[in-house]
CSV table of C-alpha atoms in Angstrom, one decimal:
chain,number,residue,atom,x,y,z
A,18,MET,CA,63.4,93.0,107.6
A,19,ARG,CA,66.8,92.5,109.3
A,20,LYS,CA,66.2,88.8,109.6
A,21,LEU,CA,65.4,88.7,105.9
A,22,ASP,CA,68.7,90.6,105.1
A,23,PHE,CA,70.6,88.1,107.3
A,24,LEU,CA,69.0,85.2,105.4
A,25,LEU,CA,69.8,86.8,102.0
A,26,ALA,CA,73.4,87.4,103.1
A,27,ILE,CA,73.8,83.7,103.9
A,28,LEU,CA,72.2,82.6,100.7
A,29,LEU,CA,74.5,85.0,98.8
A,30,GLY,CA,77.6,83.6,100.5
A,31,LEU,CA,76.6,80.0,99.7
A,32,GLY,CA,75.9,81.1,96.2
A,33,ILE,CA,79.3,82.6,95.7
A,34,TRP,CA,80.9,79.5,97.3
A,35,GLN,CA,79.0,77.2,94.9
A,36,VAL,CA,79.9,79.3,91.9
A,37,LEU,CA,83.6,79.1,92.9
A,38,VAL,CA,83.4,75.4,93.1
A,39,VAL,CA,81.9,75.1,89.7
A,40,ILE,CA,84.2,77.6,88.0
A,41,THR,CA,87.5,76.3,89.4
A,42,GLY,CA,86.5,72.7,89.0
A,43,ALA,CA,88.6,72.0,92.1
A,44,PRO,CA,88.4,68.4,93.4
A,45,HIS,CA,86.3,68.0,96.6
A,46,PHE,CA,89.3,67.4,98.8
A,47,ILE,CA,90.6,70.9,97.9
A,48,LEU,CA,87.3,72.9,97.9
A,49,PRO,CA,84.2,70.9,98.8
A,50,SER,CA,80.8,72.2,97.7
A,51,PRO,CA,78.4,73.6,100.4
A,52,TRP,CA,76.2,70.6,99.9
A,53,ARG,CA,79.1,68.2,100.7
A,54,VAL,CA,80.0,70.2,103.8
A,55,ALA,CA,76.4,70.1,104.9
A,56,LYS,CA,76.3,66.3,104.5
A,57,ALA,CA,79.6,66.0,106.4
A,58,ALA,CA,78.3,68.2,109.2
A,59,TYR,CA,75.1,66.1,109.4
A,60,PHE,CA,76.9,62.7,109.4
A,61,SER,CA,79.6,63.8,111.9
A,62,ARG,CA,77.2,65.9,114.1
A,63,ALA,CA,77.9,63.9,117.2
A,64,LEU,CA,81.6,64.2,116.7
A,65,ILE,CA,81.4,67.9,116.0
A,66,ALA,CA,79.1,68.5,119.0
A,67,GLU,CA,81.4,66.6,121.4
A,68,ASN,CA,84.4,68.5,120.3
A,69,ALA,CA,82.6,71.8,120.2
A,70,LEU,CA,81.6,71.3,123.8
A,71,VAL,CA,85.2,71.0,124.8
A,72,THR,CA,86.1,74.2,123.0
A,73,ILE,CA,83.1,76.1,124.4
A,74,THR,CA,84.1,75.1,127.9
A,75,GLU,CA,87.7,76.3,127.3
A,76,VAL,CA,86.5,79.6,125.9
A,77,VAL,CA,84.0,80.3,128.6
A,78,LEU,CA,86.4,79.4,131.4
A,79,GLY,CA,89.1,81.5,129.7
A,80,LEU,CA,86.6,84.4,129.4
A,81,LEU,CA,85.6,84.3,133.0
A,82,LEU,CA,89.1,83.9,134.4
A,83,GLY,CA,90.6,86.5,132.0
A,84,THR,CA,87.8,89.0,132.8
A,85,LEU,CA,88.3,88.6,136.5
A,86,LEU,CA,92.0,88.9,136.2
A,87,GLY,CA,91.8,91.9,133.9
A,88,MET,CA,89.3,93.7,136.2
A,89,ALA,CA,91.4,93.0,139.2
A,90,THR,CA,94.5,94.4,137.5
A,91,ALA,CA,92.7,97.5,136.3
A,92,LEU,CA,91.3,98.2,139.8
A,93,GLN,CA,94.8,97.8,141.3
A,94,LEU,CA,96.3,100.1,138.7
A,95,THR,CA,93.7,102.7,139.5
A,96,LEU,CA,94.1,102.5,143.2
A,97,PHE,CA,97.9,102.5,143.3
A,98,LYS,CA,99.7,105.1,141.3
A,99,THR,CA,103.1,103.3,141.8
A,100,ALA,CA,101.6,100.1,140.4
A,101,GLU,CA,100.3,102.1,137.4
A,102,ARG,CA,103.7,103.6,136.7
A,103,LEU,CA,105.6,100.2,137.0
A,104,MET,CA,103.0,97.8,135.6
A,105,LEU,CA,101.6,99.7,132.6
A,106,PRO,CA,104.9,99.6,130.6
A,107,ILE,CA,105.3,95.9,131.5
A,108,LEU,CA,101.8,95.2,130.3
A,109,VAL,CA,102.4,97.0,127.0
A,110,PHE,CA,105.6,95.1,126.5
A,111,THR,CA,104.0,91.7,127.1
A,112,GLN,CA,101.6,92.7,124.3
A,113,ALA,CA,104.5,92.9,122.0
A,114,VAL,CA,105.1,89.2,122.5
A,115,PRO,CA,102.9,87.3,120.0
A,116,VAL,CA,100.7,85.1,122.2
A,117,PHE,CA,100.5,82.5,119.4
A,118,ALA,CA,104.3,81.9,119.8
A,119,LEU,CA,103.7,81.0,123.4
A,120,ALA,CA,101.3,78.2,122.6
A,121,PRO,CA,103.9,75.4,122.4
A,122,LEU,CA,105.4,76.6,125.7
A,123,LEU,CA,102.0,76.7,127.4
A,124,THR,CA,101.3,73.1,126.2
A,125,LEU,CA,104.7,72.1,127.7
A,126,TRP,CA,103.8,73.8,131.0
A,127,PHE,CA,100.1,73.0,131.4
A,128,GLY,CA,99.8,69.8,129.4
A,129,TYR,CA,97.7,68.5,126.6
A,130,GLY,CA,94.4,68.9,128.5
A,131,MET,CA,92.1,71.9,128.8
A,132,GLY,CA,94.5,73.8,131.1
A,133,SER,CA,96.8,75.1,128.4
A,134,LYS,CA,93.9,76.2,126.2
A,135,VAL,CA,92.2,78.1,129.0
A,136,VAL,CA,95.5,79.8,129.9
A,137,MET,CA,95.9,80.7,126.2
A,138,ALA,CA,92.5,82.2,126.1
A,139,VAL,CA,93.1,84.1,129.4
A,140,LEU,CA,96.4,85.5,128.0
A,141,ILE,CA,94.8,86.7,124.8
A,142,ILE,CA,91.9,88.5,126.4
A,143,TYR,CA,93.7,89.8,129.6
A,144,PHE,CA,95.1,92.9,128.0
A,145,PRO,CA,92.0,94.1,126.1
A,146,VAL,CA,89.9,93.7,129.3
A,147,THR,CA,92.5,95.4,131.6
A,148,SER,CA,93.1,98.2,129.2
A,149,ALA,CA,89.4,99.0,128.5
A,150,PHE,CA,88.4,98.8,132.2
A,151,HIS,CA,91.4,100.9,133.3
A,152,ASP,CA,90.6,103.5,130.7
A,153,GLY,CA,87.0,103.7,132.0
A,154,LEU,CA,88.1,103.9,135.6
A,155,THR,CA,90.6,106.7,135.0
A,156,ARG,CA,89.0,108.8,132.2
A,157,ILE,CA,86.2,110.2,134.4
A,158,ASP,CA,84.9,113.7,134.5
A,159,ARG,CA,87.1,115.5,137.0
A,160,GLY,CA,84.1,117.3,138.4
A,161,TYR,CA,82.8,114.1,140.0
A,162,LEU,CA,86.1,113.5,141.7
A,163,ASP,CA,86.4,117.1,142.9
A,164,LEU,CA,82.8,116.9,144.3
A,165,ALA,CA,83.6,113.6,146.0
A,166,LYS,CA,86.7,115.1,147.5
A,167,THR,CA,84.9,118.1,148.9
A,168,MET,CA,82.4,115.6,150.4
A,169,GLY,CA,85.2,113.9,152.3
A,170,GLY,CA,84.9,110.7,150.2
A,171,ALA,CA,87.3,107.9,150.9
A,172,ARG,CA,89.4,106.5,148.0
A,173,MET,CA,87.8,103.0,148.1
A,174,GLN,CA,84.3,104.5,148.4
A,175,ILE,CA,84.9,106.8,145.4
A,176,LEU,CA,86.1,103.7,143.5
A,177,ARG,CA,83.0,101.8,144.5
A,178,HIS,CA,80.3,104.5,144.1
A,179,ILE,CA,81.7,106.6,141.2
A,180,ARG,CA,84.6,105.1,139.2
A,181,ILE,CA,83.4,101.5,138.8
A,182,PRO,CA,79.8,102.3,137.7
A,183,ALA,CA,81.1,105.0,135.4
A,184,ALA,CA,83.6,102.5,133.9
A,185,LEU,CA,81.0,99.8,133.1
A,186,PRO,CA,80.4,100.9,129.4
A,187,SER,CA,84.2,100.7,128.8
A,188,LEU,CA,84.3,97.3,130.5
A,189,GLY,CA,81.5,96.2,128.1
A,190,SER,CA,83.6,97.2,125.0
A,191,GLY,CA,86.5,95.3,126.4
A,192,LEU,CA,84.4,92.2,126.9
A,193,LYS,CA,83.0,92.4,123.4
A,194,LEU,CA,86.6,92.3,122.1
A,195,ALA,CA,87.4,89.4,124.5
A,196,ALA,CA,84.5,87.4,123.2
A,197,VAL,CA,86.0,87.4,119.7
A,198,TYR,CA,89.6,86.8,120.8
A,199,ALA,CA,88.9,84.0,123.3
A,200,PRO,CA,87.9,81.3,120.7
A,201,ILE,CA,91.0,82.2,118.7
A,202,GLY,CA,93.2,81.5,121.8
A,203,ALA,CA,91.5,78.2,122.5
A,204,VAL,CA,91.7,76.9,119.0
A,205,ILE,CA,95.4,77.8,118.6
A,206,GLY,CA,96.0,76.0,121.8
A,207,GLU,CA,94.3,73.0,120.4
A,208,TRP,CA,96.3,73.1,117.2
A,209,VAL,CA,99.6,72.9,119.1
A,210,GLY,CA,98.6,69.9,121.1
A,211,ALA,CA,95.3,68.5,122.1
A,212,SER,CA,93.2,65.3,122.0
A,213,LYS,CA,89.9,67.1,121.9
A,214,GLY,CA,88.2,70.2,120.7
A,215,LEU,CA,87.2,71.8,117.4
A,216,GLY,CA,90.8,72.9,116.6
A,217,TYR,CA,92.0,69.4,117.1
A,218,LEU,CA,89.2,68.0,115.0
A,219,MET,CA,90.0,70.4,112.2
A,220,LEU,CA,93.7,69.4,112.2
A,221,LEU,CA,92.7,65.7,112.2
A,222,ALA,CA,90.2,66.2,109.3
A,223,ASN,CA,92.8,68.1,107.3
A,224,GLY,CA,95.4,65.4,107.8
A,225,ARG,CA,93.0,62.8,106.4
A,226,ALA,CA,92.0,65.0,103.5
A,227,LYS,CA,88.5,65.2,104.9
A,228,THR,CA,88.2,68.8,103.8
A,229,ASP,CA,84.4,68.8,104.0
A,230,LEU,CA,84.6,67.9,107.8
A,231,MET,CA,87.2,70.6,108.3
A,232,PHE,CA,84.9,73.2,106.7
A,233,ALA,CA,82.0,72.0,108.9
A,234,CYS,CA,84.2,72.5,112.0
A,235,LEU,CA,85.2,75.9,110.8
A,236,ILE,CA,81.5,76.9,110.3
A,237,ALA,CA,80.6,75.5,113.7
A,238,LEU,CA,83.4,77.6,115.3
A,239,ALA,CA,82.3,80.7,113.5
A,240,CYS,CA,78.7,80.2,114.7
A,241,LEU,CA,79.9,79.7,118.3
A,242,THR,CA,81.9,82.9,118.1
A,243,VAL,CA,79.0,84.9,116.7
A,244,ILE,CA,76.6,83.6,119.4
A,245,LEU,CA,79.2,84.4,122.1
A,246,HIS,CA,79.7,87.8,120.7
A,247,SER,CA,76.0,88.6,120.6
A,248,LEU,CA,75.5,87.3,124.2
A,249,VAL,CA,78.4,89.4,125.4
A,250,GLY,CA,77.0,92.3,123.3
A,251,LEU,CA,73.7,92.1,125.2
A,252,LEU,CA,75.5,92.2,128.5
A,253,ALA,CA,77.6,95.2,127.4
A,254,LYS,CA,74.3,96.9,126.4
A,255,ARG,CA,72.9,96.3,129.8
A,256,LEU,CA,76.0,97.7,131.5
A,257,THR,CA,75.9,100.8,129.4
A,258,ALA,CA,72.2,101.3,130.0
A,259,TYR,CA,72.8,101.0,133.8
A,260,ALA,CA,75.6,103.5,133.8
A,261,GLN,CA,73.5,106.0,131.8
A,262,GLY,CA,70.6,105.5,134.1
A,263,GLU,CA,68.2,104.1,131.6
A,264,THR,CA,65.5,101.9,133.0
A,265,ARG,CA,64.4,99.1,130.8
A,266,SER,CA,60.8,100.2,130.9
A,267,GLY,CA,61.8,103.8,130.2
A,268,PRO,CA,62.1,105.5,126.8
B,1422,MET,CA,71.8,126.7,163.3
B,1423,ASN,CA,75.0,128.5,164.6
B,1424,GLN,CA,76.2,131.6,162.8
B,1425,PRO,CA,78.4,130.5,159.9
B,1426,PRO,CA,82.0,131.7,160.0
B,1427,GLU,CA,83.5,134.6,158.2
B,1428,ILE,CA,86.3,133.6,155.8
B,1429,THR,CA,89.4,135.5,155.0
B,1430,PHE,CA,91.5,134.8,151.9
B,1431,SER,CA,94.8,136.5,151.3
B,1432,GLY,CA,97.9,135.5,149.4
B,1433,HIS,CA,99.2,135.2,145.9
B,1434,PHE,CA,99.2,132.3,143.5
B,1435,MET,CA,102.0,131.3,141.2
B,1436,LEU,CA,101.4,129.2,138.1
B,1437,GLU,CA,104.4,127.9,136.1
B,1438,GLY,CA,106.7,130.5,137.8
B,1439,ARG,CA,104.6,133.5,137.0
B,1440,GLU,CA,102.1,135.2,139.4
B,1441,LEU,CA,98.5,134.6,138.3
B,1442,PHE,CA,96.9,136.8,141.0
B,1443,ASP,CA,97.5,138.5,144.4
B,1444,ALA,CA,94.2,138.8,146.2
B,1445,CYS,CA,92.9,139.6,149.6
B,1446,PHE,CA,89.2,139.5,150.5
B,1447,VAL,CA,86.7,138.6,153.3
B,1448,MET,CA,83.6,136.6,152.8
B,1449,PRO,CA,81.2,138.0,155.5
B,1450,SER,CA,79.3,135.6,157.7
B,1451,ALA,CA,75.9,134.5,156.3
B,1452,ARG,CA,76.2,136.8,153.3
B,1453,TRP,CA,76.6,136.2,149.6
B,1454,THR,CA,79.9,137.3,148.0
B,1455,CYS,CA,79.9,137.4,144.2
B,1456,LEU,CA,83.2,137.1,142.3
B,1457,LEU,CA,83.3,138.3,138.8
B,1458,GLY,CA,86.1,138.8,136.2
B,1459,PRO,CA,87.2,138.0,132.7
B,1460,SER,CA,88.0,134.4,131.9
B,1461,GLY,CA,91.5,133.2,132.9
B,1462,VAL,CA,92.1,135.6,135.8
B,1463,GLY,CA,91.9,132.8,138.3
B,1464,LYS,CA,88.4,132.9,139.7
B,1465,SER,CA,88.1,129.1,139.6
B,1466,THR,CA,91.5,128.8,141.2
B,1467,VAL,CA,90.4,130.9,144.2
B,1468,LEU,CA,87.5,128.5,144.5
B,1469,ARG,CA,89.7,125.4,144.3
B,1470,LEU,CA,92.1,126.8,146.8
B,1471,LEU,CA,89.2,127.3,149.3
B,1472,LEU,CA,88.0,123.8,148.6
B,1473,GLY,CA,91.5,122.4,149.1
B,1474,LEU,CA,91.6,120.9,145.6
B,1475,GLU,CA,94.5,120.4,143.2
B,1476,THR,CA,95.3,123.6,141.3
B,1477,GLY,CA,98.6,122.8,139.5
B,1478,GLY,CA,100.3,125.9,141.0
B,1479,VAL,CA,101.7,127.2,144.2
B,1480,PHE,CA,99.7,129.3,146.7
B,1481,MET,CA,101.5,131.4,149.2
B,1482,GLY,CA,99.1,132.9,151.7
B,1483,ASN,CA,96.4,132.2,154.2
B,1484,ILE,CA,92.8,131.0,154.3
B,1485,SER,CA,91.3,131.3,157.7
B,1486,SER,CA,87.9,131.4,159.4
B,1487,SER,CA,86.6,133.7,162.1
B,1488,ASP,CA,86.0,130.8,164.5
B,1489,GLY,CA,89.5,129.6,164.2
B,1490,GLN,CA,88.5,126.2,162.9
B,1491,PRO,CA,90.0,124.9,159.7
B,1492,VAL,CA,88.1,125.8,156.6
B,1493,ALA,CA,88.6,122.5,154.8
B,1494,GLY,CA,85.9,120.0,155.3
B,1495,ARG,CA,83.3,122.6,156.1
B,1496,ILE,CA,82.5,123.7,152.5
B,1497,SER,CA,80.0,122.3,150.1
B,1498,TYR,CA,80.3,122.9,146.5
B,1499,MET,CA,78.0,123.2,143.5
B,1500,ALA,CA,79.4,123.5,139.9
B,1501,GLN,CA,78.0,124.6,136.5
B,1502,SER,CA,77.5,120.9,135.6
B,1503,ASP,CA,75.0,119.3,138.0
B,1504,LEU,CA,77.4,116.3,138.6
B,1505,LEU,CA,74.5,114.0,139.3
B,1506,LEU,CA,75.4,110.4,138.9
B,1507,PRO,CA,73.2,109.1,136.1
B,1508,TRP,CA,72.9,105.6,137.5
B,1509,LEU,CA,71.5,106.7,140.8
B,1510,SER,CA,68.0,107.9,141.6
B,1511,VAL,CA,67.7,111.6,142.5
B,1512,THR,CA,67.2,110.6,146.2
B,1513,ASP,CA,70.3,108.4,146.1
B,1514,ASN,CA,72.2,111.2,144.5
B,1515,LEU,CA,71.3,113.4,147.5
B,1516,MET,CA,72.8,110.8,149.8
B,1517,ILE,CA,76.0,110.2,147.8
B,1518,GLY,CA,78.1,112.2,150.2
B,1519,ALA,CA,77.2,109.8,153.0
B,1520,SER,CA,77.9,106.8,150.8
B,1521,LEU,CA,81.3,108.2,149.9
B,1522,ARG,CA,82.1,108.6,153.5
B,1523,GLY,CA,81.0,105.1,154.2
B,1524,GLU,CA,78.0,106.3,156.2
B,1525,THR,CA,74.3,105.5,155.8
B,1526,GLY,CA,72.4,108.4,154.2
B,1527,ASP,CA,69.5,110.1,155.9
B,1528,GLN,CA,66.6,109.2,153.5
B,1529,LYS,CA,64.0,111.3,155.4
B,1530,ARG,CA,66.1,114.4,155.2
B,1531,ALA,CA,66.7,113.8,151.5
B,1532,VAL,CA,63.0,113.5,150.9
B,1533,THR,CA,62.3,116.7,152.9
B,1534,LEU,CA,65.0,118.6,151.0
B,1535,LEU,CA,63.7,117.4,147.6
B,1536,GLU,CA,60.3,118.8,148.6
B,1537,ARG,CA,61.9,122.1,149.5
B,1538,VAL,CA,63.4,122.4,146.1
B,1539,GLY,CA,60.1,121.3,144.5
B,1540,LEU,CA,61.2,117.9,143.4
B,1541,GLY,CA,59.1,115.9,145.9
B,1542,ALA,CA,57.5,113.8,143.2
B,1543,HIS,CA,60.7,113.1,141.4
B,1544,GLY,CA,62.9,111.4,144.0
B,1545,HIS,CA,62.7,107.9,142.4
B,1546,LYS,CA,63.6,109.1,138.9
B,1547,LYS,CA,67.0,109.0,137.3
B,1548,PRO,CA,68.6,112.4,136.6
B,1549,GLY,CA,68.3,111.7,132.9
B,1550,ALA,CA,64.6,111.9,133.1
B,1551,LEU,CA,64.7,115.5,134.5
B,1552,SER,CA,65.0,118.9,132.7
B,1553,GLY,CA,68.1,121.0,133.1
B,1554,GLY,CA,66.5,123.3,135.7
B,1555,MET,CA,65.2,120.3,137.7
B,1556,ARG,CA,68.7,118.8,137.7
B,1557,GLN,CA,70.2,122.0,139.0
B,1558,ARG,CA,67.6,122.0,141.8
B,1559,ALA,CA,68.5,118.5,142.6
B,1560,ALA,CA,72.2,119.5,142.7
B,1561,LEU,CA,71.2,122.4,145.1
B,1562,ALA,CA,69.4,120.0,147.3
B,1563,ARG,CA,72.5,117.8,147.4
B,1564,THR,CA,74.5,120.8,148.4
B,1565,LEU,CA,72.1,121.5,151.2
B,1566,MET,CA,72.1,117.8,152.2
B,1567,GLU,CA,75.8,118.1,153.1
B,1568,ASP,CA,74.7,120.8,155.7
B,1569,ARG,CA,78.0,122.7,155.7
B,1570,PRO,CA,78.2,126.3,156.9
B,1571,ILE,CA,80.1,127.5,153.8
B,1572,VAL,CA,78.9,127.1,150.2
B,1573,LEU,CA,80.9,127.7,147.1
B,1574,LEU,CA,79.0,128.1,143.8
B,1575,ASP,CA,80.8,127.9,140.5
B,1576,GLU,CA,78.5,129.4,137.9
B,1577,PRO,CA,75.7,127.0,138.8
B,1578,PHE,CA,73.0,128.8,136.9
B,1579,SER,CA,74.9,129.8,133.7
B,1580,ALA,CA,73.7,126.9,131.5
B,1581,LEU,CA,70.0,127.5,132.3
B,1582,ASP,CA,67.5,129.5,130.3
B,1583,ALA,CA,66.7,133.0,131.5
B,1584,GLY,CA,63.5,132.2,133.3
B,1585,THR,CA,64.7,129.1,135.0
B,1586,ARG,CA,67.9,131.0,136.0
B,1587,ALA,CA,65.9,133.7,137.7
B,1588,ASP,CA,63.8,131.1,139.6
B,1589,MET,CA,66.9,129.2,140.6
B,1590,GLN,CA,68.6,132.4,141.9
B,1591,GLU,CA,65.5,133.1,144.1
B,1592,LEU,CA,65.4,129.5,145.4
B,1593,ALA,CA,69.1,129.4,146.2
B,1594,ALA,CA,69.0,132.8,147.9
B,1595,GLU,CA,66.2,131.6,150.1
B,1596,LEU,CA,67.7,128.2,150.9
B,1597,LEU,CA,71.3,129.4,151.5
B,1598,SER,CA,70.4,132.5,153.5
B,1599,ASP,CA,72.0,131.1,156.6
B,1600,LYS,CA,75.3,130.2,154.9
B,1601,THR,CA,78.5,132.0,154.0
B,1602,VAL,CA,78.3,131.9,150.2
B,1603,LEU,CA,80.8,132.6,147.5
B,1604,LEU,CA,79.3,132.7,144.0
B,1605,VAL,CA,81.6,132.8,141.0
B,1606,THR,CA,79.7,134.1,138.0
B,1607,HIS,CA,80.2,135.7,134.6
B,1608,ASP,CA,76.9,137.5,134.7
B,1609,PRO,CA,76.7,141.1,136.0
B,1610,ALA,CA,72.9,140.8,136.3
B,1611,GLU,CA,73.3,137.7,138.6
B,1612,ALA,CA,75.8,139.5,140.8
B,1613,SER,CA,73.6,142.6,141.0
B,1614,ARG,CA,70.7,140.5,142.2
B,1615,LEU,CA,72.4,138.3,144.6
B,1616,GLY,CA,75.6,139.9,145.9
B,1617,ASP,CA,75.7,141.4,149.4
B,1618,GLN,CA,79.3,142.0,148.4
B,1619,ILE,CA,80.6,142.1,144.8
B,1620,LEU,CA,84.3,141.4,144.0
B,1621,VAL,CA,85.8,142.1,140.6
B,1622,MET,CA,89.0,140.2,139.8
B,1623,GLY,CA,91.2,141.7,137.1
B,1624,LYS,CA,94.8,141.1,135.9
B,1625,THR,CA,96.0,143.7,138.4
B,1626,GLY,CA,94.2,142.5,141.5
B,1627,MET,CA,90.9,142.3,143.2
B,1628,ASP,CA,88.6,145.2,143.9
B,1629,VAL,CA,85.3,145.5,145.9
B,1630,TRP,CA,82.5,146.8,143.6
B,1631,PRO,CA,79.7,148.8,145.3
B,1632,ALA,CA,76.7,146.5,145.6
B,1633,PRO,CA,73.2,148.0,145.5
B,1634,GLN,CA,72.1,149.4,148.9
B,1635,MET,CA,68.8,147.4,149.1
B,1636,PRO,CA,69.2,144.0,150.6
B,1637,ALA,CA,69.6,140.8,148.4
B,1638,ILE,CA,67.9,139.2,146.8
B,1639,ARG,CA,66.8,142.1,144.6
B,1640,ALA,CA,64.1,142.1,142.0
B,1641,VAL,CA,65.3,141.6,138.4
B,1642,ASP,CA,63.8,144.9,137.3
B,1643,ALA,CA,64.5,147.1,140.3
B,1644,PRO,CA,66.2,150.3,139.2
B,1645,GLU,CA,69.1,149.8,141.6
B,1646,THR,CA,69.7,146.3,140.2
B,1647,LEU,CA,69.6,147.5,136.6
B,1648,ASP,CA,71.9,150.4,137.4
B,1649,CYS,CA,74.5,148.2,139.2
B,1650,GLN,CA,74.3,145.7,136.4
B,1651,SER,CA,75.0,148.1,133.5
B,1652,LYS,CA,77.9,149.9,135.3
B,1653,LEU,CA,79.4,146.5,136.3
B,1654,LEU,CA,79.1,145.3,132.7
B,1655,ALA,CA,80.8,148.4,131.4
B,1656,HIS,CA,83.6,147.9,134.0
B,1657,LEU,CA,84.0,144.2,133.0
B,1658,ARG,CA,84.2,145.1,129.3
B,1659,ALA,CA,86.9,147.7,130.1
B,1660,LEU,CA,88.8,145.1,132.1
B,1661,ALA,CA,88.7,142.5,129.3
B,1662,ALA,CA,89.8,145.1,126.6
């Protein structure tokens, strides 16, 4: 039933798109029809795949590095109260700087290759991951901490056995946000300066009035993001199920 | 096991510049002391002070034990919420104290204790798969696992249904008979059943309430229990008014 809904939604979207093309009578280099875009996607499939692979690599690397960095920061903020007091305002301030505005600078520092795009993705997901995990680590039922203290628990052990497992659902929500943001970071990095990647290809196609190819790239990018989001969503579900003590075979 | 120590608590507690309570009492060795009183008089604060936990106020006084050893580190604690970690099996929950101290838990002892509280067949389950009463029994087993001479109970049975609560009171009385116990409760019936000593905390201070003559644990329907319970209830209502 849900698969059918999904299919219907896609058909509806395509229908509206086609109707718009017919009503406006726009030339194909302004608004190509779905069929034109499908043809462009088919003929340029190798080109799109090659560039998509670059973008995927950037996004996945960015996600991994950003997650590790964000988790490490959150753990450190939780362990050291002074770090929390000093770092938290700085972290919030850095969020006030639009990351997109940094893209040219990052290209200057890390070059036209993958490096600057990975850094861009890392920067864009670092805060959501840090903030979500830190929230989970600190917003914990005081009763658990009291009990742990009366048992003579050491700070590191409390972190390991109580805080981290209890924070896994929050980390999952942070990761789901990160999965949506990371591709944005990578593509913006590619727009500013790159020789490969979906963002680069979109810019190239746009410049040559190959609007149908640009639409094909856009759809490929959206599909990638949706797939990534679902995969990370599955992981988040597993993390939550673990923290709630649900076994997969259980009810 | 050695005779558990007698604990003496005396002093006053200031919260935001105002005195919350001034109390002095003794918890006799290997006996149950029940602490009652209206909400907000500081029963939980007494408990937290004994446990050495953060209270947000200033305590001026003394907490000492009859054997001269420090009290901190010799108390185990059981709260109203079972505080079982949902991601650990019941057996692993019993051994959490050892894990938190960086030691290896004694699995054999955990299994024995689970059998004593009637959860022998449930050790591998996650807490979420147990009923409220079973979870409190697991929490009691975890308290015993710590094997400390002093046990503080903060309304541990108040969320249970009446039948389960009576069962839990009997089980706890049996298993904690060789410990110095302080039970904070709202329930005059519970104090009348379990208390070797009953303390009532009011806004003016702390008084000893005469506990029934017959030894604890007393039958729910024993005339002495019922008599103590009704008089205690009337006293508490007068205090709260």
